[in-house]
Amino acid sequence: MDSDEEDFVFYGTPIAREDDVNTSRKKKSVAEASGQLRTLAPWKQEVRDEEGRRRFHGAFSGGFSAGYYNTVGSKEGWTPQTFVSSRKNRAEVKQQDILNFLDEDERAELEGQSLGTSSQFDTFGFTAADHARKHAEKEHQKRPSAIPGPVPDELVLPATDSIGVKLLLKMGWRRGRSIKDSHTDVAYDARREARKAFLAFSTNDAKTQLADSEPIHDKSENFTEQPASDDVQSSQNTPVYVLNPKQDLHGLGFDPFKHAPEFREKKRSRVSDNRGPGNKSALLMNNSLFGFKSGKAAPGFGIGALEDFDAEDEDVYASGYDFEETYAEDIDEPTKLIMDSKQKSVQKEAGALSGFRLASNSDYQLERFDPPVVPKDFVPHHKFLGPPETSYKLGDPGPPEVPPPQDNNLKLLIDGVATLVARCGKLFEDLSREKNQSNPLFSFLVGGNGHEYYTRKLWEEQQKRGDQTKLQLDGKLSPRTQKMTAESRGKILGERPLERSSKDLSTSIPSTDAIHLQYNLSDTFTDPSSYSEMPVVAKPFIHDTAKQERFEQFLKDKYQGGLRSTDSGRASHMSEAARALERLDFEAAAEAIKKGKWSKEISTSLTGGMEFTSGGFVQAKDTQAQDAIPKEVHVKRTEYQWRPSPILCKRFDLIDPYMGKPAPAPRSKSKIETLIFTSDSVKATKEEETIIVKRDSYQMPQPEAQGISKDAADNESGGEVEVENVERPVDLYKAIFSDDSDDEEDTSIPNEVGNPEKKAEAANTTLNRLIAGDFLESLGKELGLEVPPELSSSTNKAMNSAPPKETASANSRIYSTYSVEDSSTLNVPHGREIVQDRSSEKREPVNGNLIGNSARSNSTYAETASLGNQVDKNISEKGPLQDRKFKTPSRRHRSSSSSSEDERSRKRSRRRRHRHSDSDSDSSSDHQDRYHSRSKGKKKGSSREKSSSSRSHSKHHKRRSRDSPSRYDYSPEKERTETKRDKHKRRD
Amino acid sequence: MSVSDLPKKEVNVLKGHEGAVLAARFNKDGNYCLSCGKDRTIRLWNPHRGIHIKTYKSHGREGQLQIMFRWWRQTNLLLGCGIGRVIRKFRGHDGGVNAVKFNEYASVVVSAGYDQSLRAWDCRSQSTEPIQIIDSFTDSVMSVCLTKTEIIGGSVDGTVRTFDIRMGRELSDDLGQPVNCISMSNDGNCILASCLDSTIRLLDRSSAELLQEYKGHTCKSYKLDCCLTNTDAHVIGGSEDGSIFFWDLVDASVVSSIRAHSSVVTSVSYHPKDNCMVSSSVDGTIKVWKT
């Protein structure tokens, strides 16, 4: 059993037995009663009701549930609603309403003020019904009713009459009747009488017809209609619920004639006999005689015989065949199936009713209007005769042309008034009409004699005015010329008179022509001032006299005004395209000439710097452009490496292509570029040497600046040529093994903090490079390339970076060309560096050549380094600190190489600024200083730095020698672009 | 699209700018239109109903600042802020700014400046420093186009440079003529470059091949816009004589030209879906054209 119970799962809390609860409470109360609790301090006592429940909470007992029962009445009490917010499920903003803050009674008061229909004017009785219902409810509460409890509102609805109903009732309307014109009601009785008589008349005939062969389904439908008697039909708007009272003793829904419809007829005839004659025939009349109105009456609806047919009574689902037509068939007119219902019924009448004759002429004739015939050439949208602005005027056909009245005086008067009205507006017409009401001369204003002519004239004037304003707008004429007519203005401007008057412009000019005309006009009215200045025409087409002639003619046309003759007979031998081209040329030339005259005013006043004004480019172009046949432009595509900043990639939602890679060279560092560039840099170093030489002896020939390396090599000694040969393969190696150096670079970057460890690191790196260099050497040998055991330029570099001992041993001829002062100044920092280097690590590689090689192998960074280096140089060149500072530059430079391009560029710009100020203040001595400091830094720093710095060096040396030796304006930025351009040139 | 479908009928004239209107652009869904003028205002229009909705003032101290937003989510960014206050100001260009565009996600604004640089500004951070400066141009950068992965700039130095962010490379296509305005075809394969020798050139982006040249208009001294229709069937360009030219894209014939304005047509912009176009002019008006 125990095990069983363990398996049970219990949900919920078991109901405590009442006894237990009661006993506990009772115990307590008993204890209370007996005064046992009295011993407690008063503040510890609890107030309980007779059930033993705690009654006081909150404020009274000092608990948290303050106010639960006693004050606010909600469980939360006054505690604010807890703030609930999560990312998914936001707390919704509650739209607070004034009603939220109102008590119930206040709310009721407020609602009392709300807008409602007063019971008096409550046509539909909504408000009144509500009111009444409320009232009834109150009443109901007051006195007891048979039904206990509140009666559902829907069931008991106190009757109220709206004011509308009351009014209608007073006007004679009765409930259950449709509201109609009074005369229909009046006519109603008369019609009823007539119908009665008519029914009596036709009874016999109809009955016989019915008896023989009426289709059964028709009957059945008619049957339902049958009991619809007159009195019921009179009320159309109240639903008639009982149309077909049950008269038999069958069960509901039981149709005794279901399978024997033949007998239904019998039965019905019997019934109708019982009910009296004429009943059935009334139905028939309904169909045959009056039914023509109800061609599509829904079968089986109780439409009164003489009631007007309403739209709602039409059976939308009715087929073409309704009982009416079948009835017509029965009376031997089977051919007319689909006809106009009216016609059909007329024909029906002919044969259907005995005792009636077909009227010889029916006064009821449905009038049919054929749709107007659309002309074949009619276009369903409007075509404007003129340009859009004036189209509303031109498009207006205007009143028809009217011959002027005989009276010449009247004609003059009309003309004058029309002109005035056209000018001053409609207001004038009204005014004069008012003033001259009695004057018979002005009767044309109010539709008397000559009115048509007046309207026509007025319209013409308006047309004219419209054209004038348009022309003025186009010509940008001053407003005061508005009073002139087109002719007078034309005379003033010396233009050719227009062939067409504005009158027939309105009617006969096709749209294209109008536009053309307008175009010409607007061209015509170029500012006349230009003409006066034009005689001083430059001759842009001197070499081609014919063309020049045409050009002058063109200018004359252009500035003299008047319509341009479209048939340019003088250039008829030219093709249309050629003429157009030439015209464009002329336009351009004229424009250029004009611009040359007052380009300043135009450009500043009109466009104010929107034009390109860079370097007189435009004008130069303009004057030369006329005959310069636009040559074929070939698009040259060049590809560079470009490093987007990581944040840019992020913002564009792209993966940084350079992610994790060190900062690249500023640009033009693709593989091909590198090859070219390195040779460049090599050459630069080379040049540096020559320059150094030159510096000592200024007579040395200037090497070709930035020239092709061949030239430079030619100018240089054989050693340089050798260098050239040597460097290429190294670059090739670099291209192959660049990853290696990259990695080294990466690893070395973070460790640049400048402690002895870094030195060790650097030593390792160099060692690696050494090995790599060995490898390269062997590889080069294998490939048949000459890898120099000792190099001229690289030796130089190597010497710079290697300890001086090395420098001393490696006696290259180039180094020997160093001036004494140079070498001396160079030596001092060398010494220092050695000390430091030695102290830090013993494994400093001795082989400078290889260092040089490997250094060059990652000359990508050398380029980068050059920038940073220059910054450093800038810092370190200052005075006596330089010796101590030589260490910092290297560090800085390396870190800067890793910094982003942006940073670099910023530095660059700063540097540039700095440079300028520097160069202005101090002169060559400064430069000397710089040079030394750099060489120092170079020596100590990585060979990378050296190569680049030497490169830049070479350049400004060149410049310096070329310009003045004293002034030294150093702009690395410029140099960079220079080299870039050169490169481009070379590539091109 | 046939020739008759070209928007040549003037529907509305939007007036309000004092002085020349430098550019007018549709927004992305084509319901609104933004224009900027020499009066240093940017105005928002409903071109279809011809209503001026809003004016944004205080841009550009020199008045040279042309804002051509690609304005991709106008409702949020511009209409949404309702008041039209300046929400961000980027400084840094040494000269005037010739063109500005948002990127796809409106996270970056790229501006082309007279100082020969393209600068990318971050819209998401509060930083006012450009996140990227592209200064490989050698003359004023006139216009800029952005794709999802590329920044394309056209410069007076005659180059159209494509900076591919994904590949990390720069493609420089030298046209030899100062490039006024570039606009990209809707399929993104071609670039239309309006050059200052009165020629609009169509470049293939992948091969840098010169596909076609469109001539007949005058464009020698102004920054005139050109664009393609939304079906890429026709090239539209303004002219300095106030007319707008329509060329057939393929055979470069002038299909039509309309005399649109009384002065230089500075900009044309085509509706992204409908046959509708807005043009702006130095005469201070913006006109809306439909078929």
PDB file of C-alpha atoms in Angstrom, chain A residues 384 388-389 476 519 522-523 584 588 595 602 606-612 614 617-618 621-622 625 630-645 647-658 667 901-902 905-906 908 973 980-981, chain B residues 20 22 38 103 105 107-108 120 122 124-125 131-134 136 138 142 147-149 151 156 161 163-175 177-178 180 196-197 201 203 205-208 210 213 215-216 220-223 259 262-263 266 282:
ATOM      1  CA  PHE A 384      -3.749  71.170 -77.551  1.00  0.00           C
ATOM      2  CA  PRO A 388       0.922  73.772 -72.497  1.00  0.00           C
ATOM      3  CA  GLU A 389       1.018  77.225 -70.962  1.00  0.00           C
ATOM      4  CA  LYS A 476      12.041  88.600 -71.151  1.00  0.00           C
ATOM      5  CA  TYR A 519      11.091  78.265 -80.256  1.00  0.00           C
ATOM      6  CA  SER A 522      12.339  82.837 -78.014  1.00  0.00           C
ATOM      7  CA  ASP A 523      15.545  82.495 -79.900  1.00  0.00           C
ATOM      8  CA  LEU A 584      26.241  73.646 -82.853  1.00  0.00           C
ATOM      9  CA  ALA A 588      29.508  77.270 -79.198  1.00  0.00           C
ATOM     10  CA  LYS A 595      31.534  84.826 -72.783  1.00  0.00           C
ATOM     11  CA  ILE A 602      27.070  86.380 -66.540  1.00  0.00           C
ATOM     12  CA  LEU A 606      23.327  84.271 -63.052  1.00  0.00           C
ATOM     13  CA  THR A 607      25.004  81.227 -61.785  1.00  0.00           C
ATOM     14  CA  GLY A 608      27.475  82.448 -59.283  1.00  0.00           C
ATOM     15  CA  GLY A 609      30.144  79.843 -59.305  1.00  0.00           C
ATOM     16  CA  MET A 610      28.190  76.980 -60.641  1.00  0.00           C
ATOM     17  CA  GLU A 611      30.276  76.870 -63.710  1.00  0.00           C
ATOM     18  CA  PHE A 612      33.554  75.256 -63.959  1.00  0.00           C
ATOM     19  CA  SER A 614      39.120  75.900 -63.176  1.00  0.00           C
ATOM     20  CA  PHE A 617      39.470  75.344 -69.055  1.00  0.00           C
ATOM     21  CA  VAL A 618      36.098  76.120 -70.405  1.00  0.00           C
ATOM     22  CA  LYS A 621      37.968  74.581 -74.840  1.00  0.00           C
ATOM     23  CA  ASP A 622      35.215  76.590 -76.296  1.00  0.00           C
ATOM     24  CA  ALA A 625      36.231  73.109 -79.734  1.00  0.00           C
ATOM     25  CA  PRO A 630      35.704  65.001 -80.993  1.00  0.00           C
ATOM     26  CA  LYS A 631      38.255  62.322 -81.096  1.00  0.00           C
ATOM     27  CA  GLU A 632      37.616  58.849 -79.984  1.00  0.00           C
ATOM     28  CA  VAL A 633      38.069  58.554 -76.319  1.00  0.00           C
ATOM     29  CA  HIS A 634      39.543  55.396 -75.043  1.00  0.00           C
ATOM     30  CA  VAL A 635      38.916  54.591 -71.518  1.00  0.00           C
ATOM     31  CA  LYS A 636      42.014  53.552 -69.727  1.00  0.00           C
ATOM     32  CA  ARG A 637      41.465  51.409 -66.766  1.00  0.00           C
ATOM     33  CA  THR A 638      44.043  51.121 -64.097  1.00  0.00           C
ATOM     34  CA  GLU A 639      43.754  49.122 -61.027  1.00  0.00           C
ATOM     35  CA  TYR A 640      45.085  49.989 -57.636  1.00  0.00           C
ATOM     36  CA  GLN A 641      44.870  48.525 -54.293  1.00  0.00           C
ATOM     37  CA  TRP A 642      42.647  50.439 -52.008  1.00  0.00           C
ATOM     38  CA  ARG A 643      42.021  49.797 -48.439  1.00  0.00           C
ATOM     39  CA  PRO A 644      38.647  50.625 -47.072  1.00  0.00           C
ATOM     40  CA  SER A 645      38.568  51.404 -43.438  1.00  0.00           C
ATOM     41  CA  ILE A 647      34.324  50.724 -40.088  1.00  0.00           C
ATOM     42  CA  LEU A 648      33.350  51.494 -43.643  1.00  0.00           C
ATOM     43  CA  CYS A 649      33.199  47.807 -44.376  1.00  0.00           C
ATOM     44  CA  LYS A 650      31.134  47.336 -41.326  1.00  0.00           C
ATOM     45  CA  ARG A 651      28.729  50.003 -42.302  1.00  0.00           C
ATOM     46  CA  PHE A 652      28.398  48.581 -45.745  1.00  0.00           C
ATOM     47  CA  ASP A 653      27.840  45.219 -44.210  1.00  0.00           C
ATOM     48  CA  LEU A 654      30.844  43.722 -45.919  1.00  0.00           C
ATOM     49  CA  ILE A 655      33.774  41.769 -44.732  1.00  0.00           C
ATOM     50  CA  ASP A 656      36.890  43.779 -44.548  1.00  0.00           C
ATOM     51  CA  PRO A 657      39.124  42.401 -47.294  1.00  0.00           C
ATOM     52  CA  TYR A 658      42.112  43.423 -45.260  1.00  0.00           C
ATOM     53  CA  ARG A 667      48.214  52.921 -52.538  1.00  0.00           C
ATOM     54  CA  GLU A 901      45.669  54.822 -43.464  1.00  0.00           C
ATOM     55  CA  ASP A 902      43.557  57.560 -42.141  1.00  0.00           C
ATOM     56  CA  SER A 905      47.053  60.751 -43.874  1.00  0.00           C
ATOM     57  CA  ARG A 906      46.218  62.923 -40.962  1.00  0.00           C
ATOM     58  CA  ARG A 908      50.793  63.587 -43.320  1.00  0.00           C
ATOM     59  CA  GLU A 973      53.001  64.746 -50.299  1.00  0.00           C
ATOM     60  CA  LYS A 980      52.682  58.506 -58.800  1.00  0.00           C
ATOM     61  CA  ARG A 981      52.295  60.545 -61.860  1.00  0.00           C
TER      62      ARG A 981
ATOM     63  CA  ALA B  20      18.833  78.532 -59.424  1.00  0.00           C
ATOM     64  CA  LEU B  22      20.821  72.857 -58.517  1.00  0.00           C
ATOM     65  CA  LYS B  38      21.286  78.290 -54.640  1.00  0.00           C
ATOM     66  CA  ASN B 103      24.354  53.987 -48.928  1.00  0.00           C
ATOM     67  CA  TYR B 105      21.328  51.021 -45.330  1.00  0.00           C
ATOM     68  CA  SER B 107      24.385  54.043 -42.399  1.00  0.00           C
ATOM     69  CA  VAL B 108      26.957  55.944 -44.342  1.00  0.00           C
ATOM     70  CA  ALA B 120      32.436  58.674 -45.959  1.00  0.00           C
ATOM     71  CA  ASP B 122      29.173  57.453 -40.296  1.00  0.00           C
ATOM     72  CA  ARG B 124      25.352  55.511 -36.765  1.00  0.00           C
ATOM     73  CA  SER B 125      27.921  56.860 -34.417  1.00  0.00           C
ATOM     74  CA  ILE B 131      35.392  57.203 -41.408  1.00  0.00           C
ATOM     75  CA  GLN B 132      37.113  57.135 -44.729  1.00  0.00           C
ATOM     76  CA  ILE B 133      38.782  59.676 -46.894  1.00  0.00           C
ATOM     77  CA  ILE B 134      39.469  58.740 -50.459  1.00  0.00           C
ATOM     78  CA  SER B 136      43.181  59.608 -54.948  1.00  0.00           C
ATOM     79  CA  THR B 138      43.428  64.812 -58.658  1.00  0.00           C
ATOM     80  CA  MET B 142      31.715  66.042 -58.991  1.00  0.00           C
ATOM     81  CA  THR B 147      26.274  50.353 -54.866  1.00  0.00           C
ATOM     82  CA  LYS B 148      26.098  47.769 -52.199  1.00  0.00           C
ATOM     83  CA  THR B 149      29.789  47.162 -52.313  1.00  0.00           C
ATOM     84  CA  ILE B 151      31.774  53.701 -54.117  1.00  0.00           C
ATOM     85  CA  VAL B 156      36.958  66.709 -63.131  1.00  0.00           C
ATOM     86  CA  ARG B 161      36.995  55.686 -59.984  1.00  0.00           C
ATOM     87  CA  PHE B 163      36.312  51.793 -55.031  1.00  0.00           C
ATOM     88  CA  ASP B 164      35.386  48.260 -54.385  1.00  0.00           C
ATOM     89  CA  ILE B 165      35.095  47.774 -50.684  1.00  0.00           C
ATOM     90  CA  ARG B 166      34.728  44.067 -50.908  1.00  0.00           C
ATOM     91  CA  MET B 167      37.761  43.529 -53.070  1.00  0.00           C
ATOM     92  CA  GLY B 168      39.785  46.304 -51.591  1.00  0.00           C
ATOM     93  CA  ARG B 169      40.766  47.771 -54.865  1.00  0.00           C
ATOM     94  CA  GLU B 170      40.366  50.893 -56.812  1.00  0.00           C
ATOM     95  CA  LEU B 171      39.577  50.912 -60.496  1.00  0.00           C
ATOM     96  CA  SER B 172      40.339  54.137 -62.206  1.00  0.00           C
ATOM     97  CA  ASP B 173      38.796  54.622 -65.610  1.00  0.00           C
ATOM     98  CA  ASP B 174      40.322  57.553 -67.368  1.00  0.00           C
ATOM     99  CA  LEU B 175      37.932  59.150 -69.805  1.00  0.00           C
ATOM    100  CA  GLN B 177      37.438  64.520 -70.268  1.00  0.00           C
ATOM    101  CA  PRO B 178      36.218  66.158 -67.118  1.00  0.00           C
ATOM    102  CA  ASN B 180      30.467  66.127 -64.669  1.00  0.00           C
ATOM    103  CA  LEU B 196      32.328  68.515 -70.173  1.00  0.00           C
ATOM    104  CA  ASP B 197      32.915  68.122 -73.887  1.00  0.00           C
ATOM    105  CA  ARG B 201      29.483  58.469 -72.321  1.00  0.00           C
ATOM    106  CA  LEU B 203      30.864  52.844 -69.784  1.00  0.00           C
ATOM    107  CA  ARG B 205      31.615  48.805 -65.540  1.00  0.00           C
ATOM    108  CA  SER B 206      33.210  45.440 -65.690  1.00  0.00           C
ATOM    109  CA  SER B 207      35.427  45.980 -68.696  1.00  0.00           C
ATOM    110  CA  ALA B 208      35.737  49.771 -68.744  1.00  0.00           C
ATOM    111  CA  LEU B 210      33.253  52.751 -73.864  1.00  0.00           C
ATOM    112  CA  GLU B 213      28.569  58.330 -76.762  1.00  0.00           C
ATOM    113  CA  LYS B 215      25.920  64.005 -78.278  1.00  0.00           C
ATOM    114  CA  GLY B 216      23.800  66.878 -79.359  1.00  0.00           C
ATOM    115  CA  LYS B 220      30.532  72.867 -71.350  1.00  0.00           C
ATOM    116  CA  SER B 221      30.556  74.764 -68.155  1.00  0.00           C
ATOM    117  CA  TYR B 222      27.841  73.589 -65.833  1.00  0.00           C
ATOM    118  CA  LYS B 223      27.314  70.576 -63.771  1.00  0.00           C
ATOM    119  CA  ARG B 259      12.487  72.754 -74.693  1.00  0.00           C
ATOM    120  CA  SER B 262      14.403  78.995 -70.212  1.00  0.00           C
ATOM    121  CA  SER B 263      17.825  78.439 -68.775  1.00  0.00           C
ATOM    122  CA  THR B 266      20.837  71.462 -64.067  1.00  0.00           C
ATOM    123  CA  VAL B 282      18.822  77.684 -63.234  1.00  0.00           C
TER     124      VAL B 282
END
